[in-house]
XYZ file of C-alpha atoms in Angstrom:
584
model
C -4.388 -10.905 24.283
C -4.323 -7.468 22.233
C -1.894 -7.205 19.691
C -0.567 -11.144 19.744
C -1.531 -13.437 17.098
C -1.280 -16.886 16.922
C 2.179 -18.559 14.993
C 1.615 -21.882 13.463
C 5.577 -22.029 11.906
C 8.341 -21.838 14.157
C 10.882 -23.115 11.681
C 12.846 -19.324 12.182
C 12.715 -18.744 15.623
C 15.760 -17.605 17.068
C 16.104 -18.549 21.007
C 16.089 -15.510 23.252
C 15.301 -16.729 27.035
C 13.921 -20.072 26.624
C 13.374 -20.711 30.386
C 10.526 -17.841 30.002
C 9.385 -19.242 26.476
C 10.824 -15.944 24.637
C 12.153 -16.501 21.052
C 12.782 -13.732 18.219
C 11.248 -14.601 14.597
C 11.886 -12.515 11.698
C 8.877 -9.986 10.243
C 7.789 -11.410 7.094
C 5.731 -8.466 5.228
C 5.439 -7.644 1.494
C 3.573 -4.804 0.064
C 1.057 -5.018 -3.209
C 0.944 -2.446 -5.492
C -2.696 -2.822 -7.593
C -3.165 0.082 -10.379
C -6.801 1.117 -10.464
C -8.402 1.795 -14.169
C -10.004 5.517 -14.613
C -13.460 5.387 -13.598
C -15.282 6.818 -16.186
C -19.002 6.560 -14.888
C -20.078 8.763 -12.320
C -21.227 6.505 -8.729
C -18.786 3.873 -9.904
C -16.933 2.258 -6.908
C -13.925 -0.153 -6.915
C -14.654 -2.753 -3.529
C -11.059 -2.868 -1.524
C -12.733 -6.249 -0.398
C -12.671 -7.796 -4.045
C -9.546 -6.675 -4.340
C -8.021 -8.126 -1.473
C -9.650 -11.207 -2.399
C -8.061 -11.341 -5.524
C -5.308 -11.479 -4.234
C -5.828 -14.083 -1.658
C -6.778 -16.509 -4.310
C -3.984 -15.570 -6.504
C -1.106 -15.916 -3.719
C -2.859 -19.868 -3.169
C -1.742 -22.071 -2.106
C 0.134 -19.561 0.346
C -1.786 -17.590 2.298
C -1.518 -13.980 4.451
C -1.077 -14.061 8.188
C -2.963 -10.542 7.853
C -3.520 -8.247 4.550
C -4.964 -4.740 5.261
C -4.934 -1.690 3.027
C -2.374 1.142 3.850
C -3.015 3.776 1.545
C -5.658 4.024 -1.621
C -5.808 6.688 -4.061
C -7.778 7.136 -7.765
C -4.502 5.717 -9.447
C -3.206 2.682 -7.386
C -4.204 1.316 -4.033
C -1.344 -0.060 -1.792
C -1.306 -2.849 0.594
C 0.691 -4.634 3.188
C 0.411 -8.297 3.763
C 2.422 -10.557 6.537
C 2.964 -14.174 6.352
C 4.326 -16.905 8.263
C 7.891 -17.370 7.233
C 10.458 -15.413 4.879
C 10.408 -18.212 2.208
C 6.615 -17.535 2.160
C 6.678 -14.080 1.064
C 9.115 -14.811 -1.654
C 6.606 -17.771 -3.130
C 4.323 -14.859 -2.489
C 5.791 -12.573 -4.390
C 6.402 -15.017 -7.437
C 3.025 -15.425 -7.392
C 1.702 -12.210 -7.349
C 4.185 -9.765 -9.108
C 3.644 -8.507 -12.867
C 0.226 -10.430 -12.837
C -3.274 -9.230 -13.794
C -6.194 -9.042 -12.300
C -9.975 -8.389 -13.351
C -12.852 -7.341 -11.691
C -16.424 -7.351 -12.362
C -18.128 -4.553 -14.007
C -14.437 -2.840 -14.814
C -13.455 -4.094 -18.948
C -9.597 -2.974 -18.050
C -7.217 -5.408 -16.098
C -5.508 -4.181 -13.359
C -1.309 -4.910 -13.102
C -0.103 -5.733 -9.278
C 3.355 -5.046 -8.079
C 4.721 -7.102 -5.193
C 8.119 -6.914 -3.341
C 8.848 -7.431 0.110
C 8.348 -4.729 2.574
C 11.444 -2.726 4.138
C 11.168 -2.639 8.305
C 11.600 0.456 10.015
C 14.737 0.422 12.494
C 17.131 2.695 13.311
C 20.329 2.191 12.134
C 24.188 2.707 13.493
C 24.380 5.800 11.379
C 21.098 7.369 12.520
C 22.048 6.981 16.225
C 25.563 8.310 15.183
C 24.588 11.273 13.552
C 21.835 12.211 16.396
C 24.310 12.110 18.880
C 27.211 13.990 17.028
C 24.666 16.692 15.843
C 22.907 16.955 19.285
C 24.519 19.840 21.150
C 23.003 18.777 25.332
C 24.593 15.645 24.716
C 27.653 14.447 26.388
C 29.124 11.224 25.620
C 30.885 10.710 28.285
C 27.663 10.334 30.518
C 25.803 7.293 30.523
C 22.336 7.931 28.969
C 23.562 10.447 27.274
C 25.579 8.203 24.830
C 24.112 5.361 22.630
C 23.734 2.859 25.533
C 20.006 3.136 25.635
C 16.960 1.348 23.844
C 13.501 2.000 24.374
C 11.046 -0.894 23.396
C 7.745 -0.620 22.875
C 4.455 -2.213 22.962
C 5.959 -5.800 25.188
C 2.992 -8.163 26.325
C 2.549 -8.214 29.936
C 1.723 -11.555 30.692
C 4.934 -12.948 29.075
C 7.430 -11.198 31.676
C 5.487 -11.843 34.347
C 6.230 -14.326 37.547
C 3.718 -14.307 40.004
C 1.544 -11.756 39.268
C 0.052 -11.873 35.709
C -0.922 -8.273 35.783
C 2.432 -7.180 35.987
C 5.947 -7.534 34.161
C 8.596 -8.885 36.987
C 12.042 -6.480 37.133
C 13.735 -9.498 37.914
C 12.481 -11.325 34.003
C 12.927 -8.257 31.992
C 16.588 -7.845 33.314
C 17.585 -11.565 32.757
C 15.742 -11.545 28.843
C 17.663 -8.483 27.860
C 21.466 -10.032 30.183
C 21.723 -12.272 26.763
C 23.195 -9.075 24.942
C 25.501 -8.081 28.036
C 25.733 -6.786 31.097
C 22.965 -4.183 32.020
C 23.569 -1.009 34.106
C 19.900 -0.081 34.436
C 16.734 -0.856 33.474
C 13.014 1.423 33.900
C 9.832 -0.082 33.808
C 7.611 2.905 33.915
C 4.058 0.667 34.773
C 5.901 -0.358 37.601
C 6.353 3.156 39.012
C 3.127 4.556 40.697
C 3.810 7.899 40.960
C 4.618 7.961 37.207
C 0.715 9.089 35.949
C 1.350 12.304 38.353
C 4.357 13.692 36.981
C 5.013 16.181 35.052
C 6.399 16.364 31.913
C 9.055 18.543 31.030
C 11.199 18.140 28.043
C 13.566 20.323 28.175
C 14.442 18.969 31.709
C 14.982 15.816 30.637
C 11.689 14.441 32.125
C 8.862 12.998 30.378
C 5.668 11.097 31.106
C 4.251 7.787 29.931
C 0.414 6.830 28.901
C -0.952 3.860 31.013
C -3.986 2.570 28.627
C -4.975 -0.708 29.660
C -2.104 -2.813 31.401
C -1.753 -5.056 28.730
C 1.496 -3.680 27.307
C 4.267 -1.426 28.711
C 7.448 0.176 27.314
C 10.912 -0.446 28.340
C 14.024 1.296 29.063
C 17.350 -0.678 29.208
C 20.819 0.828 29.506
C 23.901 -1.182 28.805
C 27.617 -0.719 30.111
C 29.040 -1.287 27.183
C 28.848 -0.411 24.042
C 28.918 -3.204 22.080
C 26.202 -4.492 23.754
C 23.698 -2.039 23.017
C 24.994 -2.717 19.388
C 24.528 -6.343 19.532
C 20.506 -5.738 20.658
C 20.259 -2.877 18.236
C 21.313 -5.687 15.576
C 19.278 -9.027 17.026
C 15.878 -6.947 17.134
C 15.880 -5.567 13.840
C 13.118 -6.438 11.563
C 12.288 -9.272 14.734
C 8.916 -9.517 16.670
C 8.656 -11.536 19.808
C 7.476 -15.001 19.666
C 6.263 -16.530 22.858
C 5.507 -20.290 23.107
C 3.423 -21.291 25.797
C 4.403 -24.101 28.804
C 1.831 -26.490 28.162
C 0.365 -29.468 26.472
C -0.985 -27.766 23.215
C 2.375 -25.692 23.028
C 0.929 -22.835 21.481
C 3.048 -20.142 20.084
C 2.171 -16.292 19.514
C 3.874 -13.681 18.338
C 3.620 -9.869 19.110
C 4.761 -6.806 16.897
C 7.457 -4.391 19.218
C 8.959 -1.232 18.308
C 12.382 -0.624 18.994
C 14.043 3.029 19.378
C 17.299 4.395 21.289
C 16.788 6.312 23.582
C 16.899 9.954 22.273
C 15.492 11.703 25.585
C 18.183 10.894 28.146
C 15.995 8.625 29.739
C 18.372 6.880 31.716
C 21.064 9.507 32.980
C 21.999 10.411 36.225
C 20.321 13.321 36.051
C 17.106 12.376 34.829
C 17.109 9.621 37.014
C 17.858 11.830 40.047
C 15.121 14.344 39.042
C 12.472 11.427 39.041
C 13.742 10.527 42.375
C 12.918 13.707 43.611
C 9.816 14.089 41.660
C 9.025 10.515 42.986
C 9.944 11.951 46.597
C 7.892 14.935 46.607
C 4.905 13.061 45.487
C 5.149 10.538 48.482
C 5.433 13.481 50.813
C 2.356 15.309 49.349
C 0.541 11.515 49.570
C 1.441 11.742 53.172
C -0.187 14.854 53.662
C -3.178 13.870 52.045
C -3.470 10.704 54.120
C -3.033 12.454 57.166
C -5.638 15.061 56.213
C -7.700 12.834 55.677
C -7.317 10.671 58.613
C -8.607 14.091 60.714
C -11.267 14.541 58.021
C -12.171 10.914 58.654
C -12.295 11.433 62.867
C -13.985 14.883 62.642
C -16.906 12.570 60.493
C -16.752 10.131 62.949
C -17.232 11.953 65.986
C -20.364 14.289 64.679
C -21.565 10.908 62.982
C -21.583 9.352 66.729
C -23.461 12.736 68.224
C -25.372 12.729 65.342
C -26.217 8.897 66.183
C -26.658 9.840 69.517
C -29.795 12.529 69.085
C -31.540 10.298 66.252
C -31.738 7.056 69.211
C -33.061 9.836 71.376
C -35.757 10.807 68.812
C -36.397 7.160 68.672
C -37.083 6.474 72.054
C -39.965 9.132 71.627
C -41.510 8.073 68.394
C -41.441 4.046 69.592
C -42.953 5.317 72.786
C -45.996 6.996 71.254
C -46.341 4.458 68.064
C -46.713 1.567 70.872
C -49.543 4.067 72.499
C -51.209 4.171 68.887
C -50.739 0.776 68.521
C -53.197 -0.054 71.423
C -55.454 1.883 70.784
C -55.291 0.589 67.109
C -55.732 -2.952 68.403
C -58.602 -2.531 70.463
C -60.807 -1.136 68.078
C -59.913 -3.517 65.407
C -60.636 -6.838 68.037
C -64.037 -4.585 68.234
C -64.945 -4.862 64.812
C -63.591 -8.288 64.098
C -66.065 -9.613 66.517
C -68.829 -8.070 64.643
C -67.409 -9.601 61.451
C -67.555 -12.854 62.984
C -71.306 -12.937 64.244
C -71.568 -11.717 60.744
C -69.468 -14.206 58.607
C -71.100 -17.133 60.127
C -74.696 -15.982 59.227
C -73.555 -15.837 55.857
C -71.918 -19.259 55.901
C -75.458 -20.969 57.356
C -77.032 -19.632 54.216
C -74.356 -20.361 52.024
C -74.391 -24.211 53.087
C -78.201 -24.251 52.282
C -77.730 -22.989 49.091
C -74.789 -25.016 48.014
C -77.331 -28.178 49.379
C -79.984 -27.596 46.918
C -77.180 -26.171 43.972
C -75.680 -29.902 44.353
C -78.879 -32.216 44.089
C -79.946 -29.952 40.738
C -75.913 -30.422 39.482
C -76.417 -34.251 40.011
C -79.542 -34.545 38.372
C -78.450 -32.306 35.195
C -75.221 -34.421 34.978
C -77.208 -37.724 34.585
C -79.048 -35.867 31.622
C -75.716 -35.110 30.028
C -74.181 -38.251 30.151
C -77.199 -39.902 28.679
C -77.135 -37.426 25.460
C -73.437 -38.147 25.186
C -73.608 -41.697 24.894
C -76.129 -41.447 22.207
C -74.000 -39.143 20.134
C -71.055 -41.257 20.580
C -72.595 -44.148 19.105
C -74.414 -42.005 16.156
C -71.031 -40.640 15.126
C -69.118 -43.797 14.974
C -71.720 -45.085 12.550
C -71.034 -41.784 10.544
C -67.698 -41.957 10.538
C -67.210 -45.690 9.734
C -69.124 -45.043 6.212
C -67.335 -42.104 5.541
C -64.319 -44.085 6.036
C -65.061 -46.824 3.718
C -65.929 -44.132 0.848
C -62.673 -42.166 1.569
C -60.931 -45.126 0.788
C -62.398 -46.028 -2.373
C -61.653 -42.584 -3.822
C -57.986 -42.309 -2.657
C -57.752 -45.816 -4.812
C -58.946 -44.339 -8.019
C -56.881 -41.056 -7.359
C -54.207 -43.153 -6.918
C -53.827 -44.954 -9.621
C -54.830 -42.215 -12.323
C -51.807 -40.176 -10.809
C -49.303 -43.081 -11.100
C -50.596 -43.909 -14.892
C -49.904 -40.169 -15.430
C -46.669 -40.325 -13.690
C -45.710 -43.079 -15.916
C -46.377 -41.349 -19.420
C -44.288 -38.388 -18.257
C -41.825 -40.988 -17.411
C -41.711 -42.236 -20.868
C -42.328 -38.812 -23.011
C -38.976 -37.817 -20.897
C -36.992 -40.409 -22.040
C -37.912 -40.024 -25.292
C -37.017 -36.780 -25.392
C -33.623 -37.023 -23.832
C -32.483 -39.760 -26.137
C -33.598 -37.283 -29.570
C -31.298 -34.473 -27.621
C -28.741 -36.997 -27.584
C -28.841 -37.616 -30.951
C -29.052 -33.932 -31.968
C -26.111 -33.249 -30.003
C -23.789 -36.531 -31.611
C -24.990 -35.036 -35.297
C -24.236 -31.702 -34.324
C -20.657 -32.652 -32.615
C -20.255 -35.048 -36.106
C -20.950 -32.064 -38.425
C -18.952 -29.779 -36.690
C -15.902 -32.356 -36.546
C -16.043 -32.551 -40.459
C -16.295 -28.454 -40.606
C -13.399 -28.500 -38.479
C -11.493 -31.326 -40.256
C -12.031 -29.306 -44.088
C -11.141 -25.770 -42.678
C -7.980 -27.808 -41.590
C -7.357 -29.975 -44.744
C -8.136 -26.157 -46.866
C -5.117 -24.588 -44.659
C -2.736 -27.772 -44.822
C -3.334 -27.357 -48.809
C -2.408 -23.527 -49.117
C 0.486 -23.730 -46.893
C 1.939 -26.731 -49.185
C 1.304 -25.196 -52.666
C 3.087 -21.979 -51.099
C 5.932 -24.089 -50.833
C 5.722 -26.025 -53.670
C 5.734 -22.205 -55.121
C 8.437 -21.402 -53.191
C 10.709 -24.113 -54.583
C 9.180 -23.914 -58.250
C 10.672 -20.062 -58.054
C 13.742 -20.791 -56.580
C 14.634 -23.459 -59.360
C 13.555 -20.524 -62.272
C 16.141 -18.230 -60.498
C 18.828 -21.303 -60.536
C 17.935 -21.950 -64.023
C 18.349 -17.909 -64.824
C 21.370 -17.730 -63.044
C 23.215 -20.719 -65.129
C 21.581 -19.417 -68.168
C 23.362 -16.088 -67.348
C 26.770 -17.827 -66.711
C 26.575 -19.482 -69.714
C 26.332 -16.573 -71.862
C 28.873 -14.858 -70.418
C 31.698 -13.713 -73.157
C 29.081 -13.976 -76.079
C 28.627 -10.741 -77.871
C 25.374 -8.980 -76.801
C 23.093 -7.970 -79.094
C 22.589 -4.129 -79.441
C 18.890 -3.978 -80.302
C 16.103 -5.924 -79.719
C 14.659 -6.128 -83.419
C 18.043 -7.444 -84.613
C 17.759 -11.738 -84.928
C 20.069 -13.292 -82.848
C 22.664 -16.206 -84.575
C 21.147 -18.956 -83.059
C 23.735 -21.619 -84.345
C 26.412 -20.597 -82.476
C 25.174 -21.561 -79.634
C 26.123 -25.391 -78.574
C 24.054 -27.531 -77.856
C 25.761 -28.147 -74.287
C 23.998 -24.245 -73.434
C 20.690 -25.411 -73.786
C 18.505 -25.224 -71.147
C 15.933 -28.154 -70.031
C 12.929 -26.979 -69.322
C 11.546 -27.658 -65.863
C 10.490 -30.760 -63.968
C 6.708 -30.338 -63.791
C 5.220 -29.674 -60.545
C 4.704 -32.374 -58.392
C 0.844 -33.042 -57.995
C -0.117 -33.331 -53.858
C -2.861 -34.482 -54.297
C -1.485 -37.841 -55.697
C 1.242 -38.031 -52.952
C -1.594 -39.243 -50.140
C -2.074 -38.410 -46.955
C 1.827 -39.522 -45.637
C 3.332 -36.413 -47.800
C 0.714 -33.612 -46.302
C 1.768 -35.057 -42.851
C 5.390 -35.179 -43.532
C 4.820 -31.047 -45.271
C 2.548 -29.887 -42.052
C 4.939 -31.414 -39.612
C 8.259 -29.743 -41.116
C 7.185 -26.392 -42.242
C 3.558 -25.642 -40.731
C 3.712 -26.615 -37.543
C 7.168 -24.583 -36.529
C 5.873 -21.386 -38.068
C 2.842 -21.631 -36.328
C 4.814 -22.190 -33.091
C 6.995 -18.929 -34.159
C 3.634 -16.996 -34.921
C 2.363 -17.790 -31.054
C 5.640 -17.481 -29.589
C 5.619 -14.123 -30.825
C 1.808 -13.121 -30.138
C 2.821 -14.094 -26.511
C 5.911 -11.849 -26.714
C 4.408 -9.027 -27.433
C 1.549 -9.816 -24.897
C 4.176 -9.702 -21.954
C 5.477 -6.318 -23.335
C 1.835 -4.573 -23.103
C 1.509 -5.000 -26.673
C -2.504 -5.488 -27.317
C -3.219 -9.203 -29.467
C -5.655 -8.192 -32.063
C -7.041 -10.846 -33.647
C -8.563 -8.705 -36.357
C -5.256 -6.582 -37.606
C -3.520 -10.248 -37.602
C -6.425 -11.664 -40.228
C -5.665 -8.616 -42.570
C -2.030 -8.753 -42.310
C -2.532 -12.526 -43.697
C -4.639 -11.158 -46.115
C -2.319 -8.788 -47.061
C 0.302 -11.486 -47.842
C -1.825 -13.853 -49.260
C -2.776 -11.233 -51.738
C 0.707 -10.341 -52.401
C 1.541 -14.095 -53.096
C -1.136 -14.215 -55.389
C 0.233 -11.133 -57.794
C 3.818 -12.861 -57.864
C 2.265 -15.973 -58.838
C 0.507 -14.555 -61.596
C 3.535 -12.514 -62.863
C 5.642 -15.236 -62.630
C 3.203 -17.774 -64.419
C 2.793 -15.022 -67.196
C 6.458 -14.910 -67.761
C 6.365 -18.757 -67.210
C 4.519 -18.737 -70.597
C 6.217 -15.997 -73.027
C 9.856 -18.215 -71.712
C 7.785 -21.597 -73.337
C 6.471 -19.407 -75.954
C 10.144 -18.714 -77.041
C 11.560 -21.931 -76.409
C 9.051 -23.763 -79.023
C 9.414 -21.299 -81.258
C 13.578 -21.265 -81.344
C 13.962 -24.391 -79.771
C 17.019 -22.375 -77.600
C 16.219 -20.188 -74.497
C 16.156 -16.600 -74.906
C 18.649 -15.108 -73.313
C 18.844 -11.775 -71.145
C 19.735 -8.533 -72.152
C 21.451 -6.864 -69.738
């Protein structure tokens, strides 16, 4: 049926007139939103069918009752999908919002958009406001009021009763009783006369296309109100779902539009003018009938006189084709006698011939059955010693094409087993490269923070060295000695621990360094590169290699300075046997 499409979930249906197999089920549509790149080569086409399968694959497992394309321009094409259920579309739309896809021959990804589709329906204030702004509106008049709906685009077949051509008054009226009490209904397929009228707006009047039987529109007033609220409310954002009396049990489902009525369909007076309309056209199909019935007996009766003076005519021409006949018939008994004397001459000499035709036949036939034989028997001797020598060659060929089977066999194997062992000395030797590049981080990340530490205990020391000296007098030029025995011995300063050496701590140490301080940074670093991945931020591997660079350079200048100082402070402390203190 056109425009119905098969439902495999019923899980929403809402129950409507389940005697006729009529449920509601909500529309479940999303739209997709896919920005297109710029195309920058000219002939360059993006395929709307790649697209769409795309996004087919990406919404899996879930899948699209029906995805089309709605509007496409160079920046973004838009489309509207429909699945089986509510819940669907919003596993749907997880699936499919903020992600990218990629097609081939295009280097740019393309961003999709996906949120669930709004429903066109009318709405209390739209009917509101068209009937307090229309002016030849009375509300005080049925069908002039919002009492009205007009629905679209209903299958046939499911409000029928007898005849499955046509929707039954009686069906309609009880489907649509469920919201109240109905004061009229109009079924215009059901009216005849409807084709032939005119339409005239302004008069309230209007006329109906009749395509192909398979749908029809509606009209249904209601007495009250509230009840033309109520099926206002249950059909919005709904399509019909029909589940068939049967063993299968199949159930379809069929997209309607619903509208109120904004033509005074259903008033009195537009009701009364298509009565009138509906009268007039009976009377002029009277007329025609009975013109035509005298059209019909005028035929008849110069048909019959017509009749009448061709069997007359008839008479005449029979009369002198039987003459003809005759004399037809005795000429040609005439000259089939002659043909007779004449046809058996021929057959006398025809049997003679055939006599002396058979004995030379017979007599040629025993000379070709004789030769036969003998060539029978000479080719059977032929064919046997061919035979024999056939066989003796296919033996040799044989056997030369199996011993060269085999060495191909066995040049094959070899050969697979050396790729094998290329490929375990390859994987081997890459393992170790893999293993040193990894050993060569794990060391520079744990003398960095054996650095780290080493600087943070010469700040400590400086900082107690400082608070030490605090209240001593300060000397007021650096050329002038200072009096080293005043100072206790409680302010000297031990030098430094010496730096442990990792590479005596074993393999438990590096794990225990990589584990606390390595591995979380590295988790930070990624965490981060993924952050700025979701904002649009471009990854680039190359500008993150020379920001390390950059650092590890840095690193490598404080070192230095700090070993350089590192020396003149031991420099100092041999030669006074005190540490120097700061000038400030």
């Amino acid at each position: 049926m056109a425009g119905t499409t098969l439902c495999t979930d019923t899980s929403e249906a809402v129950e409507l007139f389940k005697a006729q197999g009529l449920y509601l089920k909500p529309i479940a549509k999303l739209t997709v939103c896919v920005q297109l790149p710029k195309l920058k080569e000219m002939g360059k086409s993006i395929s709307n069918w790649e697209v769409m399968e795309k996004i087919k694959r990406m919404a899996k497992p879930h899948s699209f009752v029906s995805l089309k394309i709605i509007k496409s321009t160079m920046e973004f094409m838009r489309l509207e999908g429909e699945a089986e259920t509510k819940t669907e579309i919003k596993a749907i739309i997880q699936c499919l919002d903020g992600r990218t896809i990629k097609l081939s021959g295009f280097p740019e990804v393309l961003k999709v958009k996906a949120a669930e589709a709004k429903v066109s329906h009318p709405s209390q204030h739209d009917w509101d406001s068209f009937f307090r702004d229309a002016k030849n509106m009375n509300e005080m008049k049925p069908g002039e009021r919002p009492d009205t709906i007009h629905v679209k685009d209903l299958p046939t077949k499911w409000f029928s009763h007898r005849q499955k051509d046509r929707p039954s008054e009686q069906v309609v009226k009880r489907v649509f009783e469920n919201f109240g009490e109905v004061r009229c209904l109009d079924i215009p397929m059901l009216d005849p006369y409807r084709k032939e009228m005119t339409a005239v707006k302004s008069n309230g009047l209007q006329t109906f296309s009749f395509n192909t039987g398979i749908t029809f529109d509606l009209y249904v007033q209601y007495k009250e109100y509230i009840s033309f609220v109520k099926a206002m409310d249950s059909l919005r954002g709904m399509k019909l779902l029909y589940i068939a009396d049967d063993e299968e049990e199949k159930a379809y489902t069929s997209c309607i539009k619903v509208d109120f009525d904004k033509t005074k369909h259903l008033s009195d007076r537009s009701i009364k003018k298509r009565r009138m309309e509906r009268e007039k056209l009976e009377q002029l199909e009277r007329e025609r009938e009975e013109k035509v019935r005298k059209e019909r007996e005028e035929e008849e009766k110069r048909i019959e006189e017509e009749k009448r003076k061709k069997e007359e005519e008839e008479k005449e021409k029979e009369r002198k084709r039987v003459e003809k006949l005759e004399k037809r018939e005795k000429r040609r008994r005439e000259r089939e006698e002659k043909r007779r004397l004449k046809a058996q001459e021929r057959k006398r000499l025809e049997e003679e011939r055939q006599y002396q035709a058979k004995i030379q036949m017979e007599e040629r036939r025993f000379l070709v059955a004789q030769r036969k034989l003998e060539s029978i028997r000479l080719l059977g001797e032929l064919f046997s010693r061919i035979k024999a020598e056939k066989l003796s060659n296919d033996l040799v060929q044989r056997e030369l094409e199996l011993e060269v089977e085999r060495r191909k066999q066995l040049e094959e194997e070899k050969r697979i087993k050396e790729d094998m062992k290329k490929r375990k000395l390859e994987a081997k030797k890459r393992r170790k490269e893999e293993l040193r590049h990894h050993e060569t981080e794990l060391r520079e990340k744990i003398l960095k923070n054996w650095k780290d530490k080493e600087e943070k205990k010469e700040e400590e020391m400086r900082e107690r060295l400082r608070k030490r000296l605090q209240g001593k007098k300060i000397l007021k030029s650096a050329a002038v000695k200072p009096n080293f025995t005043k100072v206790t011995a409680s302010s000297e300063v031990r030098p430094a621990s010496s730096p442990p050496d990792w590479r005596q701590r074993g393999e438990e140490w590096i794990r225990e360094e990589y584990q606390n301080k390595v591995l979380p940074k590295d988790r930070r670093l990624k965490k981060r590169a993924g952050h700025r991945l979701h904002k649009g931020m471009p990854y680039n591997p190359h500008m993150e290699w020379k920001k390390r660079l950059k650092r590890k350079e840095s690193e490598m200048r404080r070192w230095k300075e700090w070993m350089e100082w590192k020396k003149q402070f031991l420099y100092w402390k041999h030669k006074f046997s005190i540490p120097v203190p700061y000038v400030d």
